PDB file of C-alpha atoms in Angstrom:
ATOM      1  CA  MET A   1       5.729  17.179  16.613  1.00 43.00           C
ATOM      2  CA  GLY A   2       8.816  19.430  16.606  1.00 44.00           C
ATOM      3  CA  THR A   3      10.835  16.583  18.150  1.00 44.00           C
ATOM      4  CA  LEU A   4      10.670  14.632  14.910  1.00 46.00           C
ATOM      5  CA  VAL A   5      12.983  17.087  13.287  1.00 44.00           C
ATOM      6  CA  GLY A   6      15.669  16.278  15.830  1.00 45.00           C
ATOM      7  CA  MET A   7      15.571  12.564  14.916  1.00 46.00           C
ATOM      8  CA  ALA A   8      18.387  12.974  12.376  1.00 46.00           C
ATOM      9  CA  THR A   9      21.117  11.945  14.869  1.00 48.00           C
ATOM     10  CA  PRO A  10      21.298   8.144  15.055  1.00 53.00           C
ATOM     11  CA  ARG A  11      21.113   6.601  18.501  1.00 56.00           C
ATOM     12  CA  THR A  12      22.269   3.295  19.692  1.00 57.00           C
ATOM     13  CA  THR A  13      19.491   0.768  20.235  1.00 58.00           C
ATOM     14  CA  PRO A  14      19.167  -0.098  23.919  1.00 56.00           C
ATOM     15  CA  SER A  15      18.783  -3.748  24.803  1.00 73.00           C
ATOM     16  CA  ARG A  16      15.395  -3.027  26.307  1.00 82.00           C
ATOM     17  CA  PRO A  17      13.077  -0.402  24.730  1.00 82.00           C
ATOM     18  CA  ASP A  18      12.348   2.634  26.806  1.00 90.00           C
ATOM     19  CA  GLY A  19       8.819   3.857  27.601  1.00 92.00           C
ATOM     20  CA  LEU A  20       8.777   6.370  24.782  1.00 93.00           C
ATOM     21  CA  THR A  21       9.819   3.751  22.211  1.00 92.00           C
ATOM     22  CA  LEU A  22       7.137   1.363  23.473  1.00 94.00           C
ATOM     23  CA  GLU A  23       4.476   4.108  23.247  1.00 95.00           C
ATOM     24  CA  VAL A  24       5.609   4.991  19.723  1.00 92.00           C
ATOM     25  CA  VAL A  25       5.495   1.334  18.658  1.00 92.00           C
ATOM     26  CA  GLU A  26       2.015   0.983  20.167  1.00 95.00           C
ATOM     27  CA  LEU A  27       0.846   4.110  18.323  1.00 92.00           C
ATOM     28  CA  ILE A  28       2.209   2.864  15.042  1.00 91.00           C
ATOM     29  CA  GLY A  29       0.418  -0.454  15.568  1.00 92.00           C
ATOM     30  CA  ALA A  30      -2.846   1.512  16.229  1.00 91.00           C
ATOM     31  CA  VAL A  31      -2.359   3.533  13.037  1.00 88.00           C
ATOM     32  CA  VAL A  32      -1.720   0.348  10.993  1.00 88.00           C
ATOM     33  CA  ALA A  33      -4.780  -1.408  12.442  1.00 90.00           C
ATOM     34  CA  ARG A  34      -7.035   1.584  11.712  1.00 87.00           C
ATOM     35  CA  TYR A  35      -5.654   1.852   8.153  1.00 86.00           C
ATOM     36  CA  HIS A  36      -6.308  -1.845   7.484  1.00 88.00           C
ATOM     37  CA  GLU A  37      -9.775  -1.640   8.949  1.00 89.00           C
ATOM     38  CA  GLU A  38     -10.702   1.273   6.644  1.00 87.00           C
ATOM     39  CA  TYR A  39      -9.000  -0.308   3.651  1.00 88.00           C
ATOM     40  CA  GLU A  40     -11.147  -3.458   4.115  1.00 91.00           C
ATOM     41  CA  GLU A  41     -14.238  -1.284   4.402  1.00 90.00           C
ATOM     42  CA  ALA A  42     -13.372   0.662   1.279  1.00 89.00           C
ATOM     43  CA  ALA A  43     -12.673  -2.570  -0.614  1.00 93.00           C
ATOM     44  CA  ALA A  44     -16.061  -3.953   0.463  1.00 94.00           C
ATOM     45  CA  GLU A  45     -17.777  -0.769  -0.855  1.00 92.00           C
ATOM     46  CA  HIS A  46     -16.385  -1.762  -4.244  1.00 93.00           C
ATOM     47  CA  ALA A  47     -17.339  -5.414  -3.797  1.00 95.00           C
ATOM     48  CA  LEU A  48     -13.659  -6.402  -3.465  1.00 96.00           C
ATOM     49  CA  THR A  49     -11.787  -8.313  -0.859  1.00 94.00           C
ATOM     50  CA  GLY A  50      -8.787  -6.626   0.721  1.00 92.00           C
ATOM     51  CA  ALA A  51      -6.425  -8.810  -1.309  1.00 93.00           C
ATOM     52  CA  GLN A  52      -8.260  -7.962  -4.545  1.00 95.00           C
ATOM     53  CA  ALA A  53      -8.170  -4.298  -3.780  1.00 95.00           C
ATOM     54  CA  ARG A  54      -4.389  -4.336  -2.969  1.00 93.00           C
ATOM     55  CA  LEU A  55      -3.695  -6.263  -6.207  1.00 96.00           C
ATOM     56  CA  LEU A  56      -5.846  -3.872  -8.205  1.00 96.00           C
ATOM     57  CA  SER A  57      -4.133  -0.859  -6.641  1.00 94.00           C
ATOM     58  CA  LEU A  58      -0.728  -2.212  -7.558  1.00 95.00           C
ATOM     59  CA  LEU A  59      -1.833  -2.914 -11.166  1.00 97.00           C
ATOM     60  CA  SER A  60      -3.335   0.500 -11.543  1.00 96.00           C
ATOM     61  CA  LEU A  61       0.247   1.875 -11.277  1.00 95.00           C
ATOM     62  CA  GLU A  62       1.837  -0.501 -13.820  1.00 95.00           C
ATOM     63  CA  PRO A  63       1.320  -3.949 -15.365  1.00 96.00           C
ATOM     64  CA  LEU A  64       3.247  -6.621 -13.418  1.00 95.00           C
ATOM     65  CA  PRO A  65       4.170 -10.259 -13.899  1.00 94.00           C
ATOM     66  CA  MET A  66       2.412 -12.692 -11.633  1.00 91.00           C
ATOM     67  CA  ARG A  67       5.573 -13.582  -9.739  1.00 92.00           C
ATOM     68  CA  ARG A  68       6.281  -9.897  -8.931  1.00 93.00           C
ATOM     69  CA  LEU A  69       2.726  -9.482  -7.737  1.00 94.00           C
ATOM     70  CA  ALA A  70       3.124 -12.446  -5.396  1.00 94.00           C
ATOM     71  CA  GLN A  71       6.326 -10.930  -4.054  1.00 94.00           C
ATOM     72  CA  ARG A  72       4.735  -7.549  -3.476  1.00 93.00           C
ATOM     73  CA  LEU A  73       1.660  -9.069  -1.843  1.00 92.00           C
ATOM     74  CA  LYS A  74       3.821 -11.518   0.104  1.00 92.00           C
ATOM     75  CA  CYS A  75       1.826 -14.579  -0.951  1.00 90.00           C
ATOM     76  CA  GLU A  76       2.076 -17.644  -3.171  1.00 91.00           C
ATOM     77  CA  PRO A  77       1.891 -17.203  -6.898  1.00 88.00           C
ATOM     78  CA  SER A  78      -1.125 -19.651  -6.989  1.00 90.00           C
ATOM     79  CA  ASN A  79      -3.035 -17.239  -4.709  1.00 93.00           C
ATOM     80  CA  VAL A  80      -2.296 -14.398  -7.114  1.00 95.00           C
ATOM     81  CA  THR A  81      -3.557 -16.473 -10.016  1.00 94.00           C
ATOM     82  CA  GLY A  82      -6.900 -16.945  -8.276  1.00 95.00           C
ATOM     83  CA  ILE A  83      -7.193 -13.249  -7.410  1.00 96.00           C
ATOM     84  CA  VAL A  84      -6.323 -12.217 -10.972  1.00 96.00           C
ATOM     85  CA  ASP A  85      -8.868 -14.756 -12.329  1.00 97.00           C
ATOM     86  CA  ARG A  86     -11.638 -13.233 -10.224  1.00 97.00           C
ATOM     87  CA  LEU A  87     -10.722  -9.645 -11.171  1.00 98.00           C
ATOM     88  CA  GLU A  88     -10.422 -10.627 -14.831  1.00 98.00           C
ATOM     89  CA  ALA A  89     -13.941 -12.142 -14.727  1.00 97.00           C
ATOM     90  CA  ARG A  90     -15.198  -8.740 -13.493  1.00 97.00           C
ATOM     91  CA  GLY A  91     -13.384  -6.954 -16.340  1.00 98.00           C
ATOM     92  CA  LEU A  92     -11.043  -5.084 -13.948  1.00 98.00           C
ATOM     93  CA  VAL A  93      -7.806  -6.896 -14.920  1.00 98.00           C
ATOM     94  CA  GLU A  94      -6.488  -8.451 -18.097  1.00 97.00           C
ATOM     95  CA  ARG A  95      -3.528 -10.723 -18.878  1.00 96.00           C
ATOM     96  CA  ARG A  96      -1.196  -9.732 -21.688  1.00 94.00           C
ATOM     97  CA  PRO A  97       2.174 -10.834 -22.997  1.00 93.00           C
ATOM     98  CA  ASP A  98       5.207  -9.014 -21.651  1.00 91.00           C
ATOM     99  CA  PRO A  99       6.728  -7.061 -24.578  1.00 90.00           C
ATOM    100  CA  ALA A 100      10.186  -7.795 -23.205  1.00 90.00           C
ATOM    101  CA  ASP A 101       9.604 -11.517 -22.905  1.00 90.00           C
ATOM    102  CA  ARG A 102       6.563 -12.992 -24.695  1.00 86.00           C
ATOM    103  CA  ARG A 103       6.781 -16.114 -22.496  1.00 89.00           C
ATOM    104  CA  VAL A 104       5.862 -14.009 -19.458  1.00 89.00           C
ATOM    105  CA  LYS A 105       2.247 -12.919 -18.849  1.00 90.00           C
ATOM    106  CA  LEU A 106       1.619  -9.505 -17.298  1.00 95.00           C
ATOM    107  CA  ALA A 107      -1.473  -8.698 -15.309  1.00 96.00           C
ATOM    108  CA  ALA A 108      -2.718  -5.233 -16.079  1.00 97.00           C
ATOM    109  CA  ALA A 109      -5.624  -3.095 -14.874  1.00 98.00           C
ATOM    110  CA  THR A 110      -8.230  -2.322 -17.489  1.00 98.00           C
ATOM    111  CA  ASP A 111      -9.669   1.204 -17.816  1.00 97.00           C
ATOM    112  CA  GLU A 112     -12.495   0.071 -15.583  1.00 97.00           C
ATOM    113  CA  GLY A 113      -9.976  -1.407 -13.113  1.00 97.00           C
ATOM    114  CA  ARG A 114      -8.109   1.854 -12.931  1.00 97.00           C
ATOM    115  CA  ARG A 115     -11.426   3.683 -12.383  1.00 97.00           C
ATOM    116  CA  VAL A 116     -12.260   1.349  -9.479  1.00 96.00           C
ATOM    117  CA  ALA A 117      -8.756   1.672  -8.014  1.00 96.00           C
ATOM    118  CA  ARG A 118      -9.091   5.510  -8.096  1.00 94.00           C
ATOM    119  CA  GLY A 119     -12.523   5.221  -6.404  1.00 92.00           C
ATOM    120  CA  LEU A 120     -10.963   2.964  -3.782  1.00 91.00           C
ATOM    121  CA  GLN A 121      -8.176   5.440  -3.068  1.00 88.00           C
ATOM    122  CA  GLU A 122     -10.660   8.339  -2.904  1.00 87.00           C
ATOM    123  CA  SER A 123     -12.892   6.443  -0.436  1.00 84.00           C
ATOM    124  CA  LEU A 124      -9.973   6.002   1.979  1.00 80.00           C
ATOM    125  CA  ARG A 125     -10.669   8.751   4.390  1.00 78.00           C
ATOM    126  CA  PHE A 126      -8.236   7.521   7.055  1.00 74.00           C
ATOM    127  CA  ALA A 127      -6.030  10.208   8.474  1.00 71.00           C
ATOM    128  CA  ARG A 128      -7.186  13.018   6.179  1.00 75.00           C
ATOM    129  CA  ALA A 129      -8.707  15.070   8.985  1.00 75.00           C
ATOM    130  CA  PRO A 130      -5.870  14.361  11.517  1.00 79.00           C
ATOM    131  CA  LEU A 131      -3.214  15.156   8.900  1.00 81.00           C
ATOM    132  CA  ALA A 132      -5.041  18.338   7.872  1.00 83.00           C
ATOM    133  CA  GLY A 133      -4.763  19.466  11.499  1.00 86.00           C
ATOM    134  CA  LEU A 134      -0.990  19.382  11.301  1.00 90.00           C
ATOM    135  CA  SER A 135       0.975  22.278   9.968  1.00 93.00           C
ATOM    136  CA  ASP A 136       3.012  21.769   6.758  1.00 94.00           C
ATOM    137  CA  PRO A 137       6.291  21.601   8.693  1.00 96.00           C
ATOM    138  CA  GLU A 138       4.780  19.002  11.053  1.00 94.00           C
ATOM    139  CA  ARG A 139       3.621  16.912   8.086  1.00 92.00           C
ATOM    140  CA  VAL A 140       6.991  17.202   6.382  1.00 95.00           C
ATOM    141  CA  ALA A 141       8.700  16.175   9.637  1.00 95.00           C
ATOM    142  CA  LEU A 142       6.327  13.160   9.985  1.00 92.00           C
ATOM    143  CA  ARG A 143       6.855  12.131   6.389  1.00 92.00           C
ATOM    144  CA  ASP A 144      10.680  12.420   6.726  1.00 94.00           C
ATOM    145  CA  ALA A 145      10.704  10.466   9.986  1.00 93.00           C
ATOM    146  CA  LEU A 146       8.563   7.695   8.429  1.00 90.00           C
ATOM    147  CA  ARG A 147      10.850   7.616   5.364  1.00 93.00           C
ATOM    148  CA  ARG A 148      13.900   7.264   7.602  1.00 93.00           C
ATOM    149  CA  MET A 149      12.209   4.453   9.557  1.00 90.00           C
ATOM    150  CA  LEU A 150      11.472   2.602   6.344  1.00 89.00           C
ATOM    151  CA  GLY A 151      14.917   3.340   4.755  1.00 91.00           C
ATOM    152  CA  ILE A 152      13.335   5.277   1.922  1.00 89.00           C
ATOM    153  CA  GLU A 153      15.360   8.030   0.343  1.00 80.00           C
ATOM    154  CA  GLY A 154      13.716  11.452   0.147  1.00 68.00           C
ATOM    155  CA  GLY A 155      12.270  12.522  -3.135  1.00 58.00           C
TER     156      GLY A 155
END
């Protein structure tokens, strides 16, 4: 993992990926697939679909307008309306007027919705053991490399 620290120097992108790049891309794909598989399982444990769980997780952080939810979930606003309807029927989400613009409705997690969202996050066991096997400097290097790949500023 020490090589991640040396990634600070930008490199030109070759026209054809080298073997190492292909292996890294394949490993990232495997990590993503495993994460999604476990996320779906955790959602099912809470009688939620994956989309419902993702929406509830977003709303547990802050109330959001339906349009913003659709953007974050990368789906049509009409799909978000249906998901919010189902979560609202279960008492996990509520609609409320936006204090900044009363014409806009915000979707917000209820206390029960935040409790379920916390339970969902706690039931995600993916990568806990593998990450615990890395030293603090290795985890910092991995985090920093992922942030750079995603264009996220440190913080």
